[in-house]
Amino acid sequence: MTQFTTIDIAILIGYMIMLVGVGIWTAKRTKTTEDFMVAGRNIGI
């Protein structure tokens, strides 16, 4: 069985917080359903 250390848990929590932050940030930028479907037509390569 794998034992997680404190640093492992901190990295996982930090990653989850970052994902939630990006989700909230992008949700605020999305105004319409079309923006959601086509990423506002300004997505780069």
mmCIF file of C-alpha atoms in Angstrom:
data_model
loop_
_atom_site.group_PDB
_atom_site.id
_atom_site.type_symbol
_atom_site.label_atom_id
_atom_site.label_comp_id
_atom_site.label_asym_id
_atom_site.label_seq_id
_atom_site.Cartn_x
_atom_site.Cartn_y
_atom_site.Cartn_z
ATOM 1 C CA MET A 1 0.000 0.000 0.000
ATOM 2 C CA THR A 2 1.270 3.463 -0.898
ATOM 3 C CA GLN A 3 1.885 5.943 1.900
ATOM 4 C CA PHE A 4 1.496 9.603 1.042
ATOM 5 C CA THR A 5 3.839 12.079 2.677
ATOM 6 C CA THR A 6 2.966 15.624 3.661
ATOM 7 C CA ILE A 7 4.581 17.035 0.507
ATOM 8 C CA ASP A 8 2.530 14.673 -1.691
ATOM 9 C CA ILE A 9 -0.705 15.814 -0.093
ATOM 10 C CA ALA A 10 0.331 19.480 -0.339
ATOM 11 C CA ILE A 11 1.055 19.085 -4.060
ATOM 12 C CA LEU A 12 -2.318 17.428 -4.677
ATOM 13 C CA ILE A 13 -4.203 20.096 -2.729
ATOM 14 C CA GLY A 14 -2.305 22.863 -4.528
ATOM 15 C CA TYR A 15 -3.118 21.299 -7.894
ATOM 16 C CA MET A 16 -6.807 21.029 -7.026
ATOM 17 C CA ILE A 17 -6.909 24.656 -5.866
ATOM 18 C CA MET A 18 -5.254 25.715 -9.122
ATOM 19 C CA LEU A 19 -7.820 23.768 -11.195
ATOM 20 C CA VAL A 20 -10.726 25.319 -9.301
ATOM 21 C CA GLY A 21 -9.179 28.778 -9.732
ATOM 22 C CA VAL A 22 -8.801 28.326 -13.489
ATOM 23 C CA GLY A 23 -12.382 27.043 -13.682
ATOM 24 C CA ILE A 24 -13.755 30.063 -11.836
ATOM 25 C CA TRP A 25 -11.665 32.452 -13.944
ATOM 26 C CA THR A 26 -12.866 30.939 -17.228
ATOM 27 C CA ALA A 27 -16.476 30.774 -16.006
ATOM 28 C CA LYS A 28 -16.405 34.530 -15.413
ATOM 29 C CA ARG A 29 -15.111 35.121 -18.968
ATOM 30 C CA THR A 30 -17.831 32.992 -20.601
ATOM 31 C CA LYS A 31 -20.874 35.143 -21.339
ATOM 32 C CA THR A 32 -22.971 33.010 -23.729
ATOM 33 C CA THR A 33 -23.409 29.385 -24.718
ATOM 34 C CA GLU A 34 -21.574 30.148 -27.977
ATOM 35 C CA ASP A 35 -18.583 31.457 -26.014
ATOM 36 C CA PHE A 36 -18.532 28.167 -24.135
ATOM 37 C CA MET A 37 -18.796 25.996 -27.259
ATOM 38 C CA VAL A 38 -16.177 27.773 -29.388
ATOM 39 C CA ALA A 39 -13.972 29.252 -26.650
ATOM 40 C CA GLY A 40 -14.914 32.786 -27.692
ATOM 41 C CA ARG A 41 -13.229 32.159 -31.067
ATOM 42 C CA ASN A 42 -9.926 33.404 -29.702
ATOM 43 C CA ILE A 43 -8.161 30.188 -28.740
ATOM 44 C CA GLY A 44 -4.594 29.888 -29.948
ATOM 45 C CA ILE A 45 -2.817 26.897 -31.413
#
